[in-house]
Structure formats: structure tokens, C-alpha cells
mmCIF file with all atom_site columns, C-alpha atoms in Angstrom:
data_model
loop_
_atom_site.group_PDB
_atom_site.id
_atom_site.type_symbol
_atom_site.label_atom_id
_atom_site.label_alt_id
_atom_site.label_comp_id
_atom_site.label_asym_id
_atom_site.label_entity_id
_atom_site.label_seq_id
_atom_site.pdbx_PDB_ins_code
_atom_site.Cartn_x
_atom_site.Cartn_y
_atom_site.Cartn_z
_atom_site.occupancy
_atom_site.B_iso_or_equiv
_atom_site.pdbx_formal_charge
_atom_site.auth_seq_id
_atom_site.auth_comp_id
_atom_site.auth_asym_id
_atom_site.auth_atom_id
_atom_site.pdbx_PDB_model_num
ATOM 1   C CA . UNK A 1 1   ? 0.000   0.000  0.000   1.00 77.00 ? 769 UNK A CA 1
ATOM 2   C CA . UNK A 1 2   ? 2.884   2.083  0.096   1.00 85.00 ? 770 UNK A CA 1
ATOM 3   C CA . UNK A 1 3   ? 3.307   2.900  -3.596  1.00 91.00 ? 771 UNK A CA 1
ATOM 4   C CA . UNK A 1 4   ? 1.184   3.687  -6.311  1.00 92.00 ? 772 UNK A CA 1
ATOM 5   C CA . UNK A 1 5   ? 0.933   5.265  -9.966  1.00 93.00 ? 773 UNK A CA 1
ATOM 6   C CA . UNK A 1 6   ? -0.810  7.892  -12.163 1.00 93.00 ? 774 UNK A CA 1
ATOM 7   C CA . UNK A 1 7   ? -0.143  8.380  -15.645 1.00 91.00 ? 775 UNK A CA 1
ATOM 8   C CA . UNK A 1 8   ? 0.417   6.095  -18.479 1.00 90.00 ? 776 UNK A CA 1
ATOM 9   C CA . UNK A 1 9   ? 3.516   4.002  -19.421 1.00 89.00 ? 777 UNK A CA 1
ATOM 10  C CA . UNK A 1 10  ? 4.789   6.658  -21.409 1.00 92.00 ? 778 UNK A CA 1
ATOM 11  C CA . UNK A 1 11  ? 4.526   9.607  -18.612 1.00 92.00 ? 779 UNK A CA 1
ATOM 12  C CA . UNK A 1 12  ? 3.533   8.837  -14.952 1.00 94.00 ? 780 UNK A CA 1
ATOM 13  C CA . UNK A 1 13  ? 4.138   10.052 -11.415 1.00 94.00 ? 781 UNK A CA 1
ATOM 14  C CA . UNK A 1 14  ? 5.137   7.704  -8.877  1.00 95.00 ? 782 UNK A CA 1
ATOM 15  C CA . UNK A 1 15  ? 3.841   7.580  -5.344  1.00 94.00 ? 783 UNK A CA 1
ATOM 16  C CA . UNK A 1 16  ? 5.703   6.337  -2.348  1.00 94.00 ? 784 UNK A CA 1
ATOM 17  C CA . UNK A 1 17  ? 4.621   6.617  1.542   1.00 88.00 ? 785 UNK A CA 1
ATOM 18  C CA . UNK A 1 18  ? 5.586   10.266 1.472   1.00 90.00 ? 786 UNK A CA 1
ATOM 19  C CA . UNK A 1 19  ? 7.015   11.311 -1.451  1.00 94.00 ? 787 UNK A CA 1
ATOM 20  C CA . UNK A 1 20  ? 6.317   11.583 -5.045  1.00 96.00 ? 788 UNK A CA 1
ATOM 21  C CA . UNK A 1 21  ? 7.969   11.413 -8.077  1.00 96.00 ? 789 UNK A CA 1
ATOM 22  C CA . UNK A 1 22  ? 7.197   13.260 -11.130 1.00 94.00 ? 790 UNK A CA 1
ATOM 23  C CA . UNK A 1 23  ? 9.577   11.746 -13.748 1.00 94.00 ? 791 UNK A CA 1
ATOM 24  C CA . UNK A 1 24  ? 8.507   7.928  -13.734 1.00 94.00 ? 792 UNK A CA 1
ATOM 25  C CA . UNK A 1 25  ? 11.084  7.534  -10.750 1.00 92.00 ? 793 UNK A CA 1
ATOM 26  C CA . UNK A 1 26  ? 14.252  8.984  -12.165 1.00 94.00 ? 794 UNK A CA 1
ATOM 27  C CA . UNK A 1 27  ? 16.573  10.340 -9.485  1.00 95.00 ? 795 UNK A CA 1
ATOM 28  C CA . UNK A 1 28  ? 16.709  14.056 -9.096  1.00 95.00 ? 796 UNK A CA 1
ATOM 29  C CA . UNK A 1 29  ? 12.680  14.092 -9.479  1.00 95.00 ? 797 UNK A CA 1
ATOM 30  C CA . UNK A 1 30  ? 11.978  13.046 -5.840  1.00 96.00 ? 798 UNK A CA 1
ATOM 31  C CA . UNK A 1 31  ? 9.965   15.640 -3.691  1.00 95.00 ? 799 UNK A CA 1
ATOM 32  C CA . UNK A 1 32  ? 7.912   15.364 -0.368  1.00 94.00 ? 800 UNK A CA 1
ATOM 33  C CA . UNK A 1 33  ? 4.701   15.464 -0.858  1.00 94.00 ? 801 UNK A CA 1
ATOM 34  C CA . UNK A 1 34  ? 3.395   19.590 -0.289  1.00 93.00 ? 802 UNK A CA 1
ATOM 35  C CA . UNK A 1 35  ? 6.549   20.381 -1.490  1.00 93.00 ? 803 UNK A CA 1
ATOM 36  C CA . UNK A 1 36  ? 7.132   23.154 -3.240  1.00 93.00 ? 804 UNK A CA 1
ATOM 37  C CA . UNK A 1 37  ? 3.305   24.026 -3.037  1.00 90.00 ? 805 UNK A CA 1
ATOM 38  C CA . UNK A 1 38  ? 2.259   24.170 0.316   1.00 86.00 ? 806 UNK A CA 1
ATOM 39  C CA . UNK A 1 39  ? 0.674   21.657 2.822   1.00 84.00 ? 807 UNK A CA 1
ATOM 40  C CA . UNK A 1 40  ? -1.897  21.843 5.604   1.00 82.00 ? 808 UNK A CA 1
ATOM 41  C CA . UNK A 1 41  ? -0.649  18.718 7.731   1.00 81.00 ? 809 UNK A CA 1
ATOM 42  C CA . UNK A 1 42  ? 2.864   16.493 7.176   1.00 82.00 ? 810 UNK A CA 1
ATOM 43  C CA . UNK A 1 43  ? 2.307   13.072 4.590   1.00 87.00 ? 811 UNK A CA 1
ATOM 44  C CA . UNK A 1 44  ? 3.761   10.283 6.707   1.00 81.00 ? 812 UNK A CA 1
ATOM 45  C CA . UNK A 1 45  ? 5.487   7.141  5.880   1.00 80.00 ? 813 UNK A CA 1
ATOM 46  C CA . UNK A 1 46  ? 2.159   5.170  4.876   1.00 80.00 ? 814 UNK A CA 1
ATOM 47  C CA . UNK A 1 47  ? -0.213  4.195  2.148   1.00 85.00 ? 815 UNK A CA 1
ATOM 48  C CA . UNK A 1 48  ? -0.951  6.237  -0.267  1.00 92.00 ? 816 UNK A CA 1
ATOM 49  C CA . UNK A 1 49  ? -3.458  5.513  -3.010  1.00 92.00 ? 817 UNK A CA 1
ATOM 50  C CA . UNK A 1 50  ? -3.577  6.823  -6.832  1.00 92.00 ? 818 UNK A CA 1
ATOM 51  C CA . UNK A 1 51  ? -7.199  8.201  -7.953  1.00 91.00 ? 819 UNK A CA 1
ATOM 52  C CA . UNK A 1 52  ? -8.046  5.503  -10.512 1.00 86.00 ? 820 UNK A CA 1
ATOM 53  C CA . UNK A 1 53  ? -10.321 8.209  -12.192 1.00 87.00 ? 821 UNK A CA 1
ATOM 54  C CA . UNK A 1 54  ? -8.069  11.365 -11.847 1.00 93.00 ? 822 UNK A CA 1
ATOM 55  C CA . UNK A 1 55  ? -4.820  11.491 -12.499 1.00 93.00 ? 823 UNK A CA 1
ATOM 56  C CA . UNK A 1 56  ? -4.609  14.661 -10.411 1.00 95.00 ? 824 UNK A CA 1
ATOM 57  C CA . UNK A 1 57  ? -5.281  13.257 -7.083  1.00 95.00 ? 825 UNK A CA 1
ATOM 58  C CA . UNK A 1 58  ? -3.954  10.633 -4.507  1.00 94.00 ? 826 UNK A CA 1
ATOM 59  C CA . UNK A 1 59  ? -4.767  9.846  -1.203  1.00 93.00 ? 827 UNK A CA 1
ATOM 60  C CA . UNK A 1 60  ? -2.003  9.987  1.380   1.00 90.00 ? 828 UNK A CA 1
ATOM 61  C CA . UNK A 1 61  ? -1.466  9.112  5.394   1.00 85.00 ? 829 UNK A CA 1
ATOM 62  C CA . UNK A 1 62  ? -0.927  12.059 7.091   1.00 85.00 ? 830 UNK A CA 1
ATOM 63  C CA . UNK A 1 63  ? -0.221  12.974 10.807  1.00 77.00 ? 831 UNK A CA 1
ATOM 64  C CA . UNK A 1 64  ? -3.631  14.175 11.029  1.00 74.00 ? 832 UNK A CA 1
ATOM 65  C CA . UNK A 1 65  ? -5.397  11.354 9.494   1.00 77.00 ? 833 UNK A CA 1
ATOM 66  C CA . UNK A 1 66  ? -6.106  11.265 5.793   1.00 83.00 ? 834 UNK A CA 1
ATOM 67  C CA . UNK A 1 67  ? -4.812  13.657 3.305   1.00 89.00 ? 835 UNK A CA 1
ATOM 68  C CA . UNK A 1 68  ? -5.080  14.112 -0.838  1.00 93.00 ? 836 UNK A CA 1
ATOM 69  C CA . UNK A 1 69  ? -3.728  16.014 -3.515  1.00 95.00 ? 837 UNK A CA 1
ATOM 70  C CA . UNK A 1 70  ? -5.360  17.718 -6.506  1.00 96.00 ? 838 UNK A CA 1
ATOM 71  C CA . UNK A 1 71  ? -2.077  18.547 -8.575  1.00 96.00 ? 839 UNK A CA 1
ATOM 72  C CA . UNK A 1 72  ? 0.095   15.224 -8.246  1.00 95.00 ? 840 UNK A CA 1
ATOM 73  C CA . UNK A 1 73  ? 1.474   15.857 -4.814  1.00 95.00 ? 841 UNK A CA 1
ATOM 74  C CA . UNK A 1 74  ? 2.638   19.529 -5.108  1.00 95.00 ? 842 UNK A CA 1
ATOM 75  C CA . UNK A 1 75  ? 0.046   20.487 -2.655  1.00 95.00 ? 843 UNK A CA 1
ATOM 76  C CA . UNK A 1 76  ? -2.054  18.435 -0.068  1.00 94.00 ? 844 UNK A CA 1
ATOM 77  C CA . UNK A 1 77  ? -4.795  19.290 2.157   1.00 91.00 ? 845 UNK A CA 1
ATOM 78  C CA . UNK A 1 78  ? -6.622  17.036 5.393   1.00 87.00 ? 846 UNK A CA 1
ATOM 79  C CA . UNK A 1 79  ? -9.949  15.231 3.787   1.00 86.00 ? 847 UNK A CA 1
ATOM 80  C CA . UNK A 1 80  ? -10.790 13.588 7.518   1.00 76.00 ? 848 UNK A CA 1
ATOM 81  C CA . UNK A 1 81  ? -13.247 15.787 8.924   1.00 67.00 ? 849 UNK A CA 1
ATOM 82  C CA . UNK A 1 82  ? -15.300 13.050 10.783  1.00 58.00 ? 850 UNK A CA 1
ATOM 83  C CA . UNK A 1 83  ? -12.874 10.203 10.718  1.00 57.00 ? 851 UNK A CA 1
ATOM 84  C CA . UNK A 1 84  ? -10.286 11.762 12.763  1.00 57.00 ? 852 UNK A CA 1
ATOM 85  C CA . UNK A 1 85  ? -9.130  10.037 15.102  1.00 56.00 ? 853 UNK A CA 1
ATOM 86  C CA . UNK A 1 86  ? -6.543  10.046 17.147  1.00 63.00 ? 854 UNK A CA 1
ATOM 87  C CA . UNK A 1 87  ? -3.855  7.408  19.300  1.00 73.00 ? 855 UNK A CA 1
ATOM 88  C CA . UNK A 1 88  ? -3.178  9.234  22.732  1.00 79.00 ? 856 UNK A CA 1
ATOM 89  C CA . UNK A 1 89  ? -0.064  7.916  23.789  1.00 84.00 ? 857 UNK A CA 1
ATOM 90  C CA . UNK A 1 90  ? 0.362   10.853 27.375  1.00 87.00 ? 858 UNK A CA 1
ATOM 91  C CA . UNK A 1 91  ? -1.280  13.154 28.772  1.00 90.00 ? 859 UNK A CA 1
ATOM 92  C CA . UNK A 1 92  ? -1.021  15.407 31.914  1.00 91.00 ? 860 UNK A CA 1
ATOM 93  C CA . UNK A 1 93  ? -3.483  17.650 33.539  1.00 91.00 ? 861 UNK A CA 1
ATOM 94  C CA . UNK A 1 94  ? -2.715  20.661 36.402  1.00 90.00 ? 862 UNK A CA 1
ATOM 95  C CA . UNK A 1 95  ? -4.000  19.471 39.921  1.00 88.00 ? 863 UNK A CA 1
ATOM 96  C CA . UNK A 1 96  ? -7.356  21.950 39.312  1.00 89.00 ? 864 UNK A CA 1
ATOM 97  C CA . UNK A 1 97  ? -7.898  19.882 35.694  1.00 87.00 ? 865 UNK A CA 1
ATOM 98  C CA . UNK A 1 98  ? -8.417  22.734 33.931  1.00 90.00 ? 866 UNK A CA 1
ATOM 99  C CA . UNK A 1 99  ? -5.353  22.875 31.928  1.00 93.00 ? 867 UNK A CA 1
ATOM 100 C CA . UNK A 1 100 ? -4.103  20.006 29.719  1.00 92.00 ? 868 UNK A CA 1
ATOM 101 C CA . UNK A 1 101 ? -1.575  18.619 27.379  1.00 94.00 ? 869 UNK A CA 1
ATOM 102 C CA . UNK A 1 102 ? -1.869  15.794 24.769  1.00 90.00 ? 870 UNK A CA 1
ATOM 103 C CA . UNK A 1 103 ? 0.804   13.811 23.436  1.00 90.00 ? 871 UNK A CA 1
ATOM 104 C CA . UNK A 1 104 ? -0.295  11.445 20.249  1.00 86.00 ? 872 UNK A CA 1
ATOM 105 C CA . UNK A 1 105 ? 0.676   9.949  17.007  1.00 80.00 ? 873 UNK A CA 1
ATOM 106 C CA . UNK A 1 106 ? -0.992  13.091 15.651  1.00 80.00 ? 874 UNK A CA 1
ATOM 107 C CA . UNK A 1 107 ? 1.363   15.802 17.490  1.00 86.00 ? 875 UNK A CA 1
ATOM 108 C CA . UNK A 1 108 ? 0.530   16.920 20.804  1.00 91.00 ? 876 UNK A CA 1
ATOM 109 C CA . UNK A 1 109 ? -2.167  19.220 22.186  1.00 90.00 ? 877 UNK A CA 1
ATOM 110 C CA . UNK A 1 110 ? -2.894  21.934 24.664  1.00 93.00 ? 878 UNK A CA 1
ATOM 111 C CA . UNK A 1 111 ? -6.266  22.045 26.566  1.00 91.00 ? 879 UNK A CA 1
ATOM 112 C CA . UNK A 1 112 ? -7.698  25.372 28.244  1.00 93.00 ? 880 UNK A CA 1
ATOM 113 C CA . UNK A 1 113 ? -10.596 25.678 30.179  1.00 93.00 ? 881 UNK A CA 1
ATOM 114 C CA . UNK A 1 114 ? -11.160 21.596 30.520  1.00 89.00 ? 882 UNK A CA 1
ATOM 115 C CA . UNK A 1 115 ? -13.692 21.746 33.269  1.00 87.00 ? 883 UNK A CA 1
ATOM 116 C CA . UNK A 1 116 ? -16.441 23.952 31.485  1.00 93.00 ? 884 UNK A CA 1
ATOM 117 C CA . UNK A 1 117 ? -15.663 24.786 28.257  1.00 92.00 ? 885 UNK A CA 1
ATOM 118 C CA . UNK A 1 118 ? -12.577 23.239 26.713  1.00 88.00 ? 886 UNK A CA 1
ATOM 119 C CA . UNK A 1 119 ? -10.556 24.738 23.933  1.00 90.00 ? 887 UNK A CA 1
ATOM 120 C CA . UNK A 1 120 ? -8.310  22.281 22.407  1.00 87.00 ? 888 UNK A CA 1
ATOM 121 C CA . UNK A 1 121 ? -5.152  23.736 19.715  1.00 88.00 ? 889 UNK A CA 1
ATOM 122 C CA . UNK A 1 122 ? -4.385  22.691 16.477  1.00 83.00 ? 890 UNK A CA 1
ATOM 123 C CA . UNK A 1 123 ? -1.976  19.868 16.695  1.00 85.00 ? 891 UNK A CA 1
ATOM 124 C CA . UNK A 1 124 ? 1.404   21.245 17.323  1.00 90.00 ? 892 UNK A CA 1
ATOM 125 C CA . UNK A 1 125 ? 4.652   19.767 16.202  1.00 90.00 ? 893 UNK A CA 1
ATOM 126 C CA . UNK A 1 126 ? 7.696   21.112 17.817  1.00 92.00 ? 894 UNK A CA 1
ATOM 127 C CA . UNK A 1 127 ? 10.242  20.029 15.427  1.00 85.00 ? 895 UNK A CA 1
ATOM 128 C CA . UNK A 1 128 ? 8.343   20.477 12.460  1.00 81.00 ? 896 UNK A CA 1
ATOM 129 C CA . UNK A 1 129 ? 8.268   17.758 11.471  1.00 76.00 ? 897 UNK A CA 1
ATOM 130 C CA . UNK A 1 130 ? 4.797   15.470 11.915  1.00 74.00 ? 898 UNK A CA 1
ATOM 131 C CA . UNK A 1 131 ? 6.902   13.364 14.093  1.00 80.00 ? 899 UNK A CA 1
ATOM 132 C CA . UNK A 1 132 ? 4.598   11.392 16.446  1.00 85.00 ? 900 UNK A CA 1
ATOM 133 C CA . UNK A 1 133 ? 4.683   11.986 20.126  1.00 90.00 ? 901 UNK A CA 1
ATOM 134 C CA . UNK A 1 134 ? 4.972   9.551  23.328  1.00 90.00 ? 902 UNK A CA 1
ATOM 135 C CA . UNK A 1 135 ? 5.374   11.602 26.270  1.00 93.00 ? 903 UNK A CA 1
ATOM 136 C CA . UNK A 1 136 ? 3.439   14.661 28.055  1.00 94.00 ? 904 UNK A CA 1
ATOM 137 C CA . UNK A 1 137 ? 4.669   16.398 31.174  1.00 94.00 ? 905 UNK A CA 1
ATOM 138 C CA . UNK A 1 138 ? 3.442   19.615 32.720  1.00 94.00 ? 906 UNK A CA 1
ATOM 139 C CA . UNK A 1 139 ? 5.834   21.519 35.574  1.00 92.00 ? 907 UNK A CA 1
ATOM 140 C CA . UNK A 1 140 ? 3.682   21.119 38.599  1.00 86.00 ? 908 UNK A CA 1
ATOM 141 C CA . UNK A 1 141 ? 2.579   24.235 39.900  1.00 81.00 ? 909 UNK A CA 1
ATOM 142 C CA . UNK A 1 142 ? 3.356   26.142 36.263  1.00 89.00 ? 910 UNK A CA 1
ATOM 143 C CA . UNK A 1 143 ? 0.928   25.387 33.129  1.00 86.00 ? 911 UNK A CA 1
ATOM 144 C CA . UNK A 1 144 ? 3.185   27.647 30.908  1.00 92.00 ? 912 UNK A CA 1
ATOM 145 C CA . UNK A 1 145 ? 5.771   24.848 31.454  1.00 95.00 ? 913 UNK A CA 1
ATOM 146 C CA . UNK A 1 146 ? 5.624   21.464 29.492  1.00 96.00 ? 914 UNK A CA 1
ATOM 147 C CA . UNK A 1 147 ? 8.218   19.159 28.218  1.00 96.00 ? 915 UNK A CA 1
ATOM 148 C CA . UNK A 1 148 ? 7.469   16.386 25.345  1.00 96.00 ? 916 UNK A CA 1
ATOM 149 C CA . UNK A 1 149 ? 9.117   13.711 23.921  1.00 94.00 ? 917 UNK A CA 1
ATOM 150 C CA . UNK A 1 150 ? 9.187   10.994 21.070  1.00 92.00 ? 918 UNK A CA 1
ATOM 151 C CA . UNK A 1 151 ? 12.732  10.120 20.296  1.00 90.00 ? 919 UNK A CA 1
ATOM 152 C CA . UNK A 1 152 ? 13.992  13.672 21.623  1.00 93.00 ? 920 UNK A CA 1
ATOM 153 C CA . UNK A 1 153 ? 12.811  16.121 24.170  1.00 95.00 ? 921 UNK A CA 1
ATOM 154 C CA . UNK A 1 154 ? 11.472  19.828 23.837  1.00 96.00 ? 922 UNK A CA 1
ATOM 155 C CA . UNK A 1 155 ? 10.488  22.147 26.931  1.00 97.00 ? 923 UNK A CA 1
ATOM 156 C CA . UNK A 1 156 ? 7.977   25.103 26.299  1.00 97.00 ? 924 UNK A CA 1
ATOM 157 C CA . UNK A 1 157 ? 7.918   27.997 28.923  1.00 96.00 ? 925 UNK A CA 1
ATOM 158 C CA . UNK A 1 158 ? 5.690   29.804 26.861  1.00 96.00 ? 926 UNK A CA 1
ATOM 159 C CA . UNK A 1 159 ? 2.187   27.229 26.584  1.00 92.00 ? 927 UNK A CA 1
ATOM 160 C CA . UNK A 1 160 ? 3.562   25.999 23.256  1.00 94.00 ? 928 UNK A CA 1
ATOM 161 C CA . UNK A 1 161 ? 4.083   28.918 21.617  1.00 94.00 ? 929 UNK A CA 1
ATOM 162 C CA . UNK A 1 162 ? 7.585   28.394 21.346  1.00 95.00 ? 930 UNK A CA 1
ATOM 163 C CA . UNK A 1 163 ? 10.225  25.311 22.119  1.00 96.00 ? 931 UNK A CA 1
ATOM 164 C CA . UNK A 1 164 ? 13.600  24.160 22.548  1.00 96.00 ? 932 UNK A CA 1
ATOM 165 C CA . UNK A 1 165 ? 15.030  21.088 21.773  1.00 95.00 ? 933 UNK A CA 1
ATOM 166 C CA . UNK A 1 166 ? 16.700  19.918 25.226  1.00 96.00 ? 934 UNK A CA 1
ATOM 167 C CA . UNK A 1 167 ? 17.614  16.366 24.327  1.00 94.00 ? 935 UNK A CA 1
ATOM 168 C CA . UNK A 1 168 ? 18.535  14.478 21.100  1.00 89.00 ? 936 UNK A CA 1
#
């Protein structure tokens, strides 16, 4: 499930986990897919599907959930809403539970306001990457404090809005 086609045998992109390939599979041709054109969520290592009706468009893992492109890969966009779902791996709450963080497969997320009206972020990826996370810890006594982990650590003192890599 990890590669796939478009085209004909004379001229055809190829599709692999994350990447595509717009030169039948010559070297030098190989791009990520959303690069150059721009991407709403990271493709991961995964299936990815060719439209069998479109040329245009393929169907892609993502860190999100499910992703797709309309111009052979140069772009891709989330097509989950509904489906998402999401592998929670840590998570750690301040002693009045109204503060959270989230660590998953999918990034990791902050929680405001749990205990009446919670308002969750956008998944957050601290090296950029769509890297999947394992490990969730809040300073106790200081929300604006968290550290994460997956195969490195990062430390926020700033809710998320900024991090540091403090461990490779």
C-alpha cells in the first residue's frame, strides 16, 4: 500500500509513503509530498493511493489522518473531517484539571478551560516535522511549562508557543 501510480507508461508520477515522483522515478525528481506548493498537515510514511479516475489526485497518510492532492502531490490538504481520530499515547493535567496537554501519534495538544468549556489547539509539532509523540509532562505548579518527547525532548515555557530542543 505504500506505492502507487498515475499516468500512463509513457509519462507517470510515482507515489511512495511520502514522497512523489514526477519523472517515472528517475533520481533528481523526488519531492515530499506539499513540497514546493504548500501543505496543511505532514504526509507520513504510509499508504498512499492513486485516484483511478483522476490522475490529479492521490490519497495519502498524514499525521492528522487522511490527506489528498489535486495537482500530483505539489500540494495536499486534510480530507478527515469526521474520521479523525486520534492514538493518545500521554497526557497530563494541572491538579485543578483545567489545563491540559496531549501527546499522540498526531502531534501533541494543549487544553484550556477543561472543566467547562474546553478549547483544544491545532496539533502542534515542535520540530516540524509530523513526528509522532509519546510523552506529556506539565511543571507542577506552572501550566506555561511542558516538556514532550518521542525520540527527543522539547520544553515550552511559553504554553507551546515556542520550544527548545533539550535532548537528542
Amino acid at each position: 500500500d505504500n506505492l502507487a501510480f498515475s499516468g500512463d507508461s509513457s509519462s507517470y508520477y510515482v507515489y511512495f509513503s511520502k514522497a512523489y515522483n514526477s519523472n517515472k522515478g528517475e533520481s533528481g525528481n523526488w519531492s515530499e509530498f506539499g513540497q514546493p506548493g504548500g501543505f496543511e498537515t505532514h504526509p507520513n510514511d504510509g499508504s498512499v493511493f492513486a485516484d483511478p479516475t483522476n490522475e490529479n489526485i492521490a490519497y495519502m497518510t498524514t499525521d492528522q489522518g487522511i490527506g489528498a492532492t489535486t495537482n500530483k502531490g505539489t500540494s495536499i490538504f486534510e480530507i478527515n473531517d469526521g474520521v479523525e481520530a486520534v492514538q493518545v499515547n500521554g497526557f497530563d493535567m494541572t491538579p485543578s484539571k483545567d489545563t491540559g496537554w496531549l501527546a499522540s501519534k498526531s502531534g501533541i495538544r494543549r487544553v484550556d478551560n477543561f472543566q467547562t468549556t474546553p478549547v483544544w489547539t491545532n496539533a502542534i509539532f515542535p520540530n516540524g516535522d509530523g513526528s509522532p509523540y509519546f510523552s506529556v509532562a506539565i511543571i507542577p505548579g506552572d501550566s506555561e511549562r511542558v516538556y514532550v518527547g518521542n525520540v527527543r525532548i522539547y520544553k515550552s515555557d511559553d504554553n507551546g508557543n515556542s520550544w527548545n530542543q533539550v535532548f537528542s
